Short mmCIF file of C-alpha atoms in Angstrom, two decimals:
data_model
loop_
_atom_site.label_atom_id
_atom_site.label_comp_id
_atom_site.label_asym_id
_atom_site.label_seq_id
_atom_site.Cartn_x
_atom_site.Cartn_y
_atom_site.Cartn_z
CA MET A 25 -27.19 -7.91 17.27
CA VAL A 26 -23.78 -6.98 15.74
CA ASP A 27 -20.58 -8.92 15.20
CA SER A 28 -16.84 -8.00 16.32
CA THR A 29 -16.75 -5.48 13.90
CA GLY A 30 -20.03 -3.90 14.36
CA VAL A 31 -21.77 -5.19 11.46
CA ALA A 32 -25.26 -6.69 12.45
CA LYS A 33 -25.03 -9.97 13.27
CA GLU A 34 -26.18 -12.67 15.78
CA ASN A 35 -24.12 -13.09 18.69
CA PRO A 36 -22.61 -16.67 18.51
CA LEU A 37 -22.42 -17.27 21.99
CA LEU A 38 -25.59 -16.33 23.49
CA ASN A 39 -28.60 -17.12 21.85
CA THR A 40 -32.14 -15.24 22.29
CA SER A 41 -33.75 -18.07 23.94
CA LEU A 42 -30.90 -18.69 26.04
CA GLU A 43 -30.63 -15.22 26.66
CA ASN A 44 -34.66 -15.07 28.10
CA ARG A 45 -33.92 -17.72 30.39
CA VAL A 46 -31.03 -16.30 32.23
CA VAL A 47 -32.31 -12.35 32.37
CA ASP A 48 -34.32 -13.18 35.79
CA SER A 49 -31.57 -14.39 37.34
CA LEU A 50 -29.32 -11.12 36.26
CA LYS A 51 -28.61 -8.11 38.70
CA PRO A 52 -31.54 -5.29 37.97
CA PHE A 53 -30.53 -2.26 36.56
CA LYS A 54 -32.36 0.94 35.50
CA ARG A 55 -33.88 1.13 32.50
CA PHE A 56 -32.86 -2.19 31.52
CA LYS A 57 -33.15 -3.27 27.14
CA ALA A 58 -32.92 -6.75 26.24
CA GLU A 59 -30.67 -5.63 22.97
CA GLY A 60 -29.72 -2.31 23.45
CA VAL A 61 -26.58 -0.72 22.90
CA SER A 62 -24.38 -0.12 26.47
CA ALA A 63 -21.31 1.65 24.73
CA VAL A 64 -19.50 2.19 21.68
CA VAL A 65 -15.58 1.83 21.36
CA GLY A 66 -13.97 2.87 18.28
CA GLU A 67 -16.22 0.63 15.78
CA TYR A 68 -16.76 -1.61 18.13
CA VAL A 69 -20.23 -2.14 19.74
CA VAL A 70 -21.27 -3.39 23.35
CA LEU A 71 -24.33 -4.78 23.80
CA ASP A 72 -26.58 -5.39 27.13
CA SER A 73 -26.80 -8.83 26.19
CA ASP A 74 -22.84 -9.00 26.10
CA ILE A 75 -22.99 -7.97 29.64
CA ASP A 76 -25.61 -10.51 30.27
CA LYS A 77 -23.47 -13.06 28.55
CA SER A 78 -20.63 -12.13 31.19
CA TYR A 79 -22.80 -12.73 34.04
CA LEU A 80 -23.73 -16.18 32.40
CA GLU A 81 -20.10 -17.13 31.79
CA PHE A 82 -19.08 -16.74 35.61
CA GLN A 83 -22.37 -18.68 36.67
CA GLN A 84 -21.27 -21.85 34.45
CA ASN A 85 -18.06 -21.52 35.82
CA GLY A 86 -18.93 -21.39 39.58
CA VAL A 87 -18.28 -17.78 40.14
CA SER A 88 -20.09 -15.97 42.40
CA THR A 89 -21.65 -12.90 40.78
CA ASP A 90 -23.33 -11.40 43.85
CA ASP A 91 -20.51 -8.64 43.92
CA ILE A 92 -20.39 -8.00 40.64
CA THR A 93 -22.14 -4.78 39.05
CA ARG A 94 -23.23 -4.55 35.19
CA CYS A 95 -20.97 -1.18 35.50
CA GLU A 96 -17.82 -3.41 36.28
CA LEU A 97 -18.63 -5.76 33.49
CA LEU A 98 -19.11 -3.08 31.08
CA GLY A 99 -15.89 -1.54 32.20
CA LYS A 100 -14.51 -4.82 31.04
CA LEU A 101 -15.97 -5.29 27.93
CA MET A 102 -15.03 -1.69 27.02
CA GLU A 103 -11.43 -2.37 27.83
CA ASP A 104 -11.37 -5.47 25.72
CA LYS A 105 -12.95 -3.21 22.80
CA LEU A 106 -10.29 -1.01 23.34
CA TYR A 107 -7.41 -3.39 22.84
CA LEU A 108 -9.25 -4.87 19.67
CA HIS A 109 -9.73 -1.36 18.43
CA GLN A 110 -5.72 -0.94 18.78
CA ALA A 111 -4.55 -4.15 17.80
CA LYS A 112 -6.39 -3.24 14.13
CA ILE A 113 -4.63 -0.08 13.73
CA ASP A 114 -1.21 -2.21 14.96
CA SER A 115 -2.09 -4.66 12.43
CA ILE A 116 -1.77 -7.68 15.11
CA MET A 117 -2.81 -11.01 13.26
CA VAL A 118 -4.35 -14.19 14.82
CA THR A 119 -4.78 -16.94 12.01
CA ASP A 120 -7.04 -19.28 11.42
CA ALA A 121 -4.67 -22.00 12.15
CA GLU A 122 -4.23 -21.04 15.56
CA LEU A 123 -8.10 -20.49 16.20
CA ASN A 124 -9.47 -23.68 14.47
CA PRO A 125 -8.28 -26.47 17.24
CA GLN A 126 -10.17 -24.08 19.86
CA VAL A 127 -13.34 -23.99 17.85
CA ASP A 128 -13.05 -27.70 17.20
CA GLN A 129 -12.88 -28.62 20.77
CA LEU A 130 -15.32 -25.96 21.65
CA VAL A 131 -17.91 -27.58 18.99
CA GLN A 132 -17.40 -31.08 19.95
CA TYR A 133 -17.75 -30.19 23.60
CA MET A 134 -21.33 -28.52 22.53
CA ILE A 135 -22.26 -31.91 20.74
CA GLY A 136 -21.10 -33.75 23.89
CA GLN A 137 -23.74 -31.80 25.76
CA LEU A 138 -26.17 -31.75 23.03
CA GLY A 139 -26.12 -34.75 21.34
CA SER A 140 -25.63 -34.30 18.10
CA GLU A 141 -24.28 -31.56 15.21
CA GLU A 142 -27.74 -31.06 14.44
CA LYS A 143 -29.01 -30.29 17.80
CA VAL A 144 -26.24 -27.73 18.36
CA VAL A 145 -27.12 -26.14 15.03
CA ASP A 146 -30.60 -25.90 15.99
CA TYR A 147 -29.74 -25.02 19.55
CA TYR A 148 -27.80 -21.59 18.42
CA ARG A 149 -30.16 -21.11 15.16
CA LYS A 150 -27.63 -21.09 12.51
CA ASP A 151 -27.78 -22.50 8.99
CA ASN A 152 -25.61 -25.21 9.88
CA LEU A 153 -22.35 -26.24 11.78
CA LEU A 154 -19.97 -24.40 9.37
CA GLN A 155 -21.51 -21.12 10.07
CA LEU A 156 -21.42 -21.77 13.84
CA LYS A 157 -18.05 -22.20 13.53
CA GLU A 158 -17.25 -19.23 11.56
CA GLU A 159 -18.81 -17.06 14.21
CA LEU A 160 -17.52 -18.89 17.08
CA ARG A 161 -14.00 -18.50 15.37
CA ASP A 162 -14.82 -14.68 14.87
CA ALA A 163 -15.30 -14.27 18.52
CA LYS A 164 -12.37 -16.28 19.50
CA ARG A 165 -10.20 -14.07 17.13
CA ASP A 166 -11.61 -10.90 18.99
CA LEU A 167 -10.44 -12.65 22.24
CA GLU A 168 -7.07 -13.30 21.43
CA LEU A 169 -6.58 -10.12 19.86
CA ALA A 170 -7.12 -8.10 22.84
CA ASN A 171 -5.16 -10.40 24.71
CA ARG A 172 -1.99 -9.93 22.48
CA MET A 173 -2.84 -6.26 22.30
CA GLN A 174 -2.59 -6.22 26.22
CA ALA A 175 0.78 -8.34 26.11
CA ARG A 176 2.23 -6.33 23.82
CA VAL A 177 1.74 -3.07 26.02
CA VAL A 178 3.41 -4.72 29.07
CA GLU A 179 5.88 -6.75 27.11
CA ASN A 180 9.04 -4.48 27.55
CA VAL A 181 8.04 -3.71 31.37
CA GLU A 182 10.54 -4.40 33.75
CA VAL A 183 11.75 -3.66 37.23
CA THR A 184 15.11 -2.55 38.76
CA PRO A 185 16.43 -4.08 42.07
CA GLU A 186 15.92 -0.81 43.55
CA GLU A 187 12.08 -0.74 42.44
CA VAL A 188 11.61 -4.07 43.92
CA ARG A 189 12.95 -2.85 47.19
CA VAL A 190 10.78 0.46 47.36
CA PHE A 191 7.66 -1.45 46.44
CA PHE A 192 8.56 -4.22 49.40
CA PHE A 193 9.27 -2.10 52.14
CA ALA A 194 6.38 0.64 51.25
CA ILE A 195 3.91 -2.08 52.42
CA PRO A 196 3.18 -1.65 56.23
CA GLU A 197 4.96 -4.75 58.22
CA ASP A 198 1.64 -6.29 59.20
CA GLU A 199 0.04 -6.51 55.66
CA ARG A 200 2.85 -7.99 53.66
CA PRO A 201 1.55 -11.19 51.98
CA VAL A 202 2.08 -14.57 53.37
CA PHE A 203 3.66 -17.28 51.38
CA SER A 204 2.19 -20.46 51.30
CA ALA A 205 4.30 -23.76 52.08
CA GLU A 206 6.60 -24.76 49.42
CA VAL A 207 8.65 -27.75 48.62
CA GLU A 208 11.40 -29.06 46.24
CA VAL A 209 10.46 -32.42 44.76
CA ALA A 210 12.87 -34.72 42.98
CA GLN A 211 11.60 -38.36 41.49
CA ILE A 212 12.64 -41.42 40.17
CA VAL A 213 10.26 -43.57 37.75
CA VAL A 214 10.55 -47.09 36.81
CA GLU A 215 8.62 -47.92 33.61
CA PRO A 216 7.48 -51.68 33.25
CA LYS A 217 8.87 -52.67 29.66
CA ILE A 218 6.65 -53.36 27.29
CA THR A 219 7.52 -56.45 25.24
CA GLU A 220 7.53 -56.76 21.34
CA ALA A 221 4.92 -59.71 21.68
CA SER A 222 2.66 -57.23 23.56
CA LYS A 223 3.10 -54.93 20.64
CA GLN A 224 2.33 -56.99 18.25
CA ALA A 225 -0.78 -58.45 19.89
CA VAL A 226 -2.04 -54.72 19.74
CA ILE A 227 -1.50 -54.51 16.19
CA ASP A 228 -2.64 -57.68 15.37
CA ARG A 229 -6.49 -56.48 17.29
CA LEU A 230 -5.93 -53.41 15.06
CA ASN A 231 -5.73 -55.18 11.96
CA GLU A 232 -8.78 -57.73 12.85
CA PHE A 233 -10.77 -54.48 13.14
CA ARG A 234 -9.70 -52.77 9.93
CA ALA A 235 -10.54 -56.14 8.28
CA ASP A 236 -13.92 -56.27 9.52
CA ILE A 237 -14.60 -52.42 8.51
CA VAL A 238 -12.89 -52.68 5.15
CA GLU A 239 -13.89 -56.20 3.76
CA ASN A 240 -17.21 -56.56 5.75
CA GLY A 241 -18.43 -52.90 5.79
CA ALA A 242 -18.30 -52.97 9.59
CA SER A 243 -18.88 -49.58 11.65
CA PHE A 244 -15.54 -47.88 11.99
CA ALA A 245 -17.61 -45.55 14.54
CA THR A 246 -18.73 -48.69 16.50
CA LYS A 247 -15.94 -50.46 16.66
CA ALA A 248 -14.64 -47.08 18.24
CA VAL A 249 -17.16 -46.86 20.76
CA LEU A 250 -16.58 -50.49 21.88
CA TYR A 251 -13.08 -50.74 21.99
CA SER A 252 -10.86 -47.57 21.68
CA LYS A 253 -9.11 -46.59 24.89
CA ASP A 254 -9.58 -42.66 24.96
CA GLY A 255 -12.34 -40.10 25.63
CA ALA A 256 -13.09 -39.94 22.03
CA ALA A 257 -14.72 -43.38 22.11
CA GLY A 258 -17.98 -42.11 23.16
CA LYS A 259 -18.31 -40.32 20.27
CA GLY A 260 -17.28 -42.99 17.60
CA GLY A 261 -13.76 -41.94 17.71
CA LEU A 262 -14.42 -38.47 16.28
CA LEU A 263 -11.54 -36.22 16.46
CA PRO A 264 -11.94 -32.27 16.26
CA SER A 265 -11.40 -31.29 12.87
CA MET A 266 -7.46 -31.55 11.87
CA ARG A 267 -5.33 -28.97 9.88
CA ARG A 268 -1.71 -29.57 9.07
CA GLY A 269 -0.58 -27.06 11.69
CA ASP A 270 -2.34 -28.72 14.36
CA PRO A 271 -0.67 -29.97 17.67
CA TYR A 272 -1.06 -33.70 16.60
CA ALA A 273 1.56 -36.11 16.77
CA LYS A 274 3.70 -36.18 13.73
CA GLU A 275 3.06 -39.79 12.82
CA PHE A 276 -0.86 -39.47 13.28
CA LYS A 277 -0.84 -36.00 11.09
CA ASP A 278 1.54 -37.73 8.63
CA VAL A 279 -1.18 -40.71 8.05
CA ALA A 280 -4.28 -38.93 8.15
CA PHE A 281 -3.39 -36.33 5.62
CA SER A 282 -2.05 -39.62 3.26
CA LEU A 283 -5.44 -41.17 3.09
CA LEU A 284 -8.13 -40.34 0.87
CA GLU A 285 -12.03 -39.56 2.19
CA GLY A 286 -13.44 -42.91 3.72
CA GLU A 287 -9.88 -44.87 3.79
CA VAL A 288 -8.85 -46.53 6.90
CA SER A 289 -5.21 -46.62 7.70
CA GLU A 290 -2.74 -49.49 8.41
CA PRO A 291 -1.93 -49.61 12.46
CA PHE A 292 0.74 -47.40 13.34
CA GLU A 293 2.38 -46.28 16.61
CA THR A 294 2.59 -42.55 18.24
CA GLU A 295 4.12 -41.73 21.53
CA PHE A 296 0.25 -42.18 23.03
CA GLY A 297 -0.17 -45.82 21.59
CA PHE A 298 -1.02 -47.93 18.69
CA HIS A 299 -4.18 -46.58 15.83
CA ILE A 300 -6.03 -47.06 13.18
CA LEU A 301 -7.67 -43.88 11.89
CA LYS A 302 -10.41 -43.13 9.24
CA VAL A 303 -11.08 -40.21 7.34
CA ASP A 304 -14.48 -39.00 7.26
CA LYS A 305 -14.23 -35.87 5.29
CA ILE A 306 -11.73 -33.61 3.35
CA ARG A 307 -12.81 -29.94 3.15
CA GLY A 308 -9.88 -28.16 1.69
CA GLN A 309 -6.90 -28.06 3.93
CA GLU A 310 -9.25 -29.39 6.75
CA ILE A 311 -9.99 -32.85 7.14
CA ASP A 312 -12.72 -34.83 9.93
CA VAL A 313 -10.99 -38.04 11.36
CA ARG A 314 -12.03 -40.93 13.72
CA HIS A 315 -9.60 -42.96 15.33
CA ILE A 316 -9.36 -46.44 17.58
CA ILE A 317 -6.22 -46.17 19.96
CA LEU A 318 -5.01 -49.40 22.05
CA PHE A 319 -2.58 -49.70 24.47
CA PRO A 320 -0.11 -52.91 24.88
CA GLU A 321 -1.01 -55.01 27.67
CA LEU A 322 1.72 -55.21 30.35
CA SER A 323 2.90 -58.91 31.38
CA GLU A 324 2.74 -59.74 35.02
CA SER A 325 6.79 -60.93 34.71
CA THR A 326 7.27 -57.40 33.46
CA ILE A 327 5.33 -55.63 36.37
CA ASN A 328 7.19 -57.78 38.80
CA GLU A 329 10.70 -56.90 37.52
CA ALA A 330 10.05 -53.12 37.40
CA LYS A 331 8.89 -53.34 40.89
CA GLU A 332 11.94 -55.47 41.98
CA ARG A 333 13.93 -52.93 40.25
CA VAL A 334 12.52 -49.74 41.72
CA GLU A 335 12.77 -51.26 45.08
CA LYS A 336 16.32 -51.90 44.65
CA ILE A 337 16.92 -48.51 43.61
CA ARG A 338 15.07 -47.01 46.78
CA THR A 339 16.98 -49.47 49.07
CA SER A 340 20.44 -48.62 47.69
CA ILE A 341 19.49 -44.65 48.47
CA ILE A 342 18.33 -45.39 51.74
CA ASN A 343 21.55 -47.35 52.33
CA ASP A 344 23.45 -44.22 51.41
CA SER A 345 24.86 -46.52 48.72
CA ILE A 346 23.92 -43.63 46.16
CA SER A 347 22.53 -40.25 46.26
CA PHE A 348 19.07 -39.53 44.95
CA GLY A 349 20.03 -37.21 42.37
CA ASP A 350 22.59 -39.67 41.11
CA ALA A 351 20.23 -42.77 41.06
CA ALA A 352 17.88 -40.55 38.95
CA ARG A 353 20.32 -39.97 36.35
CA LEU A 354 21.55 -43.35 36.50
CA TYR A 355 18.27 -44.97 36.88
CA SER A 356 14.74 -42.99 36.03
CA ASP A 357 13.14 -43.64 33.10
CA GLU A 358 11.32 -40.17 33.19
CA LEU A 359 13.41 -38.33 30.77
CA THR A 360 12.30 -34.77 31.45
CA THR A 361 13.66 -34.72 35.03
CA ARG A 362 16.31 -37.37 34.93
CA ASN A 363 18.78 -35.18 33.85
CA ASN A 364 18.24 -33.24 36.63
CA GLY A 365 18.53 -35.44 39.26
CA GLY A 366 14.87 -36.27 39.22
CA GLN A 367 14.05 -32.30 39.93
CA LEU A 368 10.40 -31.11 39.44
CA THR A 369 9.98 -28.01 38.02
CA ASN A 370 6.84 -25.85 38.46
CA PRO A 371 5.25 -25.27 35.02
CA GLN A 372 3.79 -21.88 36.12
CA THR A 373 7.13 -20.23 37.50
CA LEU A 374 9.48 -22.45 36.04
CA ASP A 375 11.13 -22.92 39.10
CA THR A 376 11.41 -25.69 41.12
CA ARG A 377 9.30 -24.35 44.16
CA LEU A 378 6.13 -26.04 44.66
CA ASP A 379 3.38 -24.73 46.66
CA LEU A 380 1.85 -27.24 48.68
CA THR A 381 -1.70 -25.92 48.42
CA LYS A 382 -1.58 -25.97 44.78
CA MET A 383 0.23 -29.20 43.67
CA ASP A 384 -1.51 -32.19 42.21
CA PRO A 385 -3.35 -34.23 44.82
CA THR A 386 -1.61 -37.31 44.01
CA LEU A 387 1.85 -36.03 44.65
CA SER A 388 1.19 -33.47 47.35
CA ALA A 389 -0.25 -36.46 49.61
CA GLN A 390 3.33 -38.55 48.82
CA VAL A 391 5.20 -35.17 50.28
CA TYR A 392 2.92 -33.46 52.39
CA ASN A 393 4.45 -35.20 55.50
CA LEU A 394 8.13 -35.77 54.22
CA LYS A 395 11.01 -34.16 56.08
CA GLU A 396 14.03 -33.01 53.84
CA GLY A 397 16.14 -35.66 52.39
CA GLU A 398 13.29 -38.01 53.40
CA VAL A 399 12.43 -40.69 50.89
CA SER A 400 8.63 -41.47 49.94
CA LYS A 401 7.19 -44.92 49.76
CA ILE A 402 6.96 -46.50 46.23
CA PHE A 403 3.61 -45.87 44.56
CA ILE A 404 1.71 -46.72 41.27
CA ASP A 405 1.04 -43.50 39.00
CA GLN A 406 -1.05 -44.09 35.93
CA ASP A 407 -1.08 -41.39 33.34
CA ARG A 408 -4.31 -40.17 30.77
CA THR A 409 -3.69 -43.06 28.33
CA GLY A 410 -3.59 -45.58 31.47
CA LYS A 411 0.18 -46.04 31.36
CA LYS A 412 1.09 -47.40 34.74
CA THR A 413 4.88 -46.39 36.54
CA PHE A 414 6.33 -47.01 39.42
CA LYS A 415 7.51 -43.96 41.18
CA PHE A 416 9.09 -42.28 44.49
CA LEU A 417 9.90 -39.08 45.62
CA THR A 418 12.13 -36.86 48.06
CA VAL A 419 11.72 -33.45 49.45
CA SER A 420 15.26 -31.52 48.60
CA LYS A 421 13.90 -28.86 50.39
CA ARG A 422 10.99 -27.33 52.40
CA TYR A 423 9.80 -24.16 52.95
CA ASP A 424 7.29 -23.71 55.74
CA GLU A 425 4.37 -20.84 55.68
CA HIS A 426 5.87 -17.52 56.61
CA PRO A 427 5.27 -13.86 56.35
CA ALA A 428 7.27 -12.33 53.17
CA ASP A 429 11.13 -11.77 53.93
CA PHE A 430 12.75 -9.31 51.14
CA VAL A 431 15.98 -11.49 50.89
CA LYS A 432 14.68 -15.21 51.29
CA ASP A 433 11.77 -14.20 48.75
CA TYR A 434 13.16 -11.71 46.47
CA GLU A 435 12.06 -13.75 43.29
CA LYS A 436 8.39 -13.73 44.47
CA ILE A 437 8.08 -9.88 45.69
CA LYS A 438 10.04 -9.06 42.18
CA GLU A 439 6.99 -10.98 40.42
CA LEU A 440 4.50 -8.61 42.70
CA ALA A 441 6.62 -5.43 41.74
CA LEU A 442 6.44 -6.54 38.13
CA ARG A 443 2.47 -6.99 38.40
CA GLN A 444 1.87 -4.03 39.73
CA LYS A 445 4.09 -1.76 37.51
CA GLN A 446 2.66 -3.88 34.48
CA ILE A 447 -0.86 -2.54 36.21
CA THR A 448 0.04 1.00 36.23
CA THR A 449 1.54 1.00 32.51
CA ILE A 450 -1.88 -0.79 31.51
CA GLU A 451 -3.71 2.30 33.12
CA LYS A 452 -1.30 4.90 31.51
CA TRP A 453 -2.15 3.11 28.22
CA GLN A 454 -5.91 2.73 28.25
CA ASP A 455 -5.86 6.42 29.67
CA LYS A 456 -3.89 7.67 26.55
CA HIS A 457 -6.11 5.91 23.92
CA ILE A 458 -9.53 6.50 25.53
CA LYS A 459 -8.61 9.96 24.65
CA ASN A 460 -7.84 9.24 21.56
CA THR A 461 -10.56 7.03 20.51
CA TYR A 462 -14.24 7.37 19.57
CA VAL A 463 -16.02 6.53 23.21
CA ASN A 464 -19.90 6.66 23.81
CA VAL A 465 -21.35 5.33 26.54
CA ASN A 466 -25.39 4.57 26.71
CA GLU A 467 -26.76 7.14 29.23
CA ASP A 468 -28.01 4.56 31.27
CA TYR A 469 -24.43 3.82 32.44
CA GLN A 470 -23.30 7.50 32.70
CA ASP A 471 -23.38 7.15 36.53
CA CYS A 472 -20.96 4.17 36.59
CA ASP A 473 -18.02 5.03 38.65
CA PHE A 474 -15.56 3.10 35.99
CA ALA A 475 -11.87 2.50 36.97
CA SER A 476 -11.07 4.04 33.72
CA ASP A 477 -12.04 7.66 32.64
CA TRP A 478 -14.71 6.36 29.82
CA VAL A 479 -17.48 9.01 30.46
CA LYS A 480 -15.26 12.01 30.88
CA LYS A 481 -14.76 12.53 26.91
CA ILE A 482 -18.37 12.70 26.60
CA LYS A 483 -19.29 15.34 29.25
#
């Protein structure tokens, strides 16, 4: 097998035993070779097993492969190698610090699936976990380099208003897209206040754990399994390996990198809760950390106080004593939306329209039948840390499902026009660089009807 640079190396994402198990489920193709070379692009090689792996990834993600041919997958893999080849020429870089969190997350997922580090290493036929991580890092680096190269190709592509107009009116009227129903939604959030006594109770509990671990030799991992309140509890509190540039809370990193190997921290607070942590291993700039996280309990009195407060706010809005936007600015505890009158933003488009078919189900259920200006009932929301808040919503504006309208839907039509221009730009870029890059397609795939002209240059 070969690695991303064409040097002989085992494929880190598909070992031989796994490959053998999936071959029978894949589409037949003439003259199939278990580990044959399908194509070469520049200095990069595409193997038959890479095509098998692509099928497997689709299947694992629940995507039907019935209508996907080996030719299509090979074409996509060659496109990726072309981007990778040009990224190297253009000196595009991806650092280990950017990749390490992704690799660690993937390894932790593998451990969760197979049960232990030893089983993961054995399954992927590596000498140790570090070797597996290195090869996974190489594979992810190739993927990220290809993505960045493609992004560079289209980064300066723009569309003018005239191009948008021409694009839209070139579509036959009966073929124009139909846009789903959308809403603009605002919210008011009231959080029950956590008392100092509740905070101190959590700190005291964590100090008890720490004393038992430090003074009596109790197992940190066992304490985490029994008492920690996050998803890492099942792994004994073990988190993905950390570096200073990783996206952890600043307070968490400050404590973690101040400890010696085997040392257990004092209790400390982050925006997520209260923690103690233990450094299991220090490997240069990388450390393995376990933590226990607890959340302060809310008293019945603070919950009732918050409930009364949110009910008064809602009543004032319904009685027209105050507008929803002004009430949000004055009383909402949700900082990211409060200054905008509670207005929610679509995280994909960054505008205020939310597609009802793609919204969070909890949110959609609250606003689905609301009319414009109507206020929802109060409901309890809970985030991933278990923190509960009282919330109610209003629909600022509703857009029913409708055929595309050039004036009303200009921004969406502009996005479609831009996407089409980007596709055209990418096709032209590919045609140009295919001609200037060494490409060799195995004879088994010579008859493929590729979207790009991969075969022409060797005829």
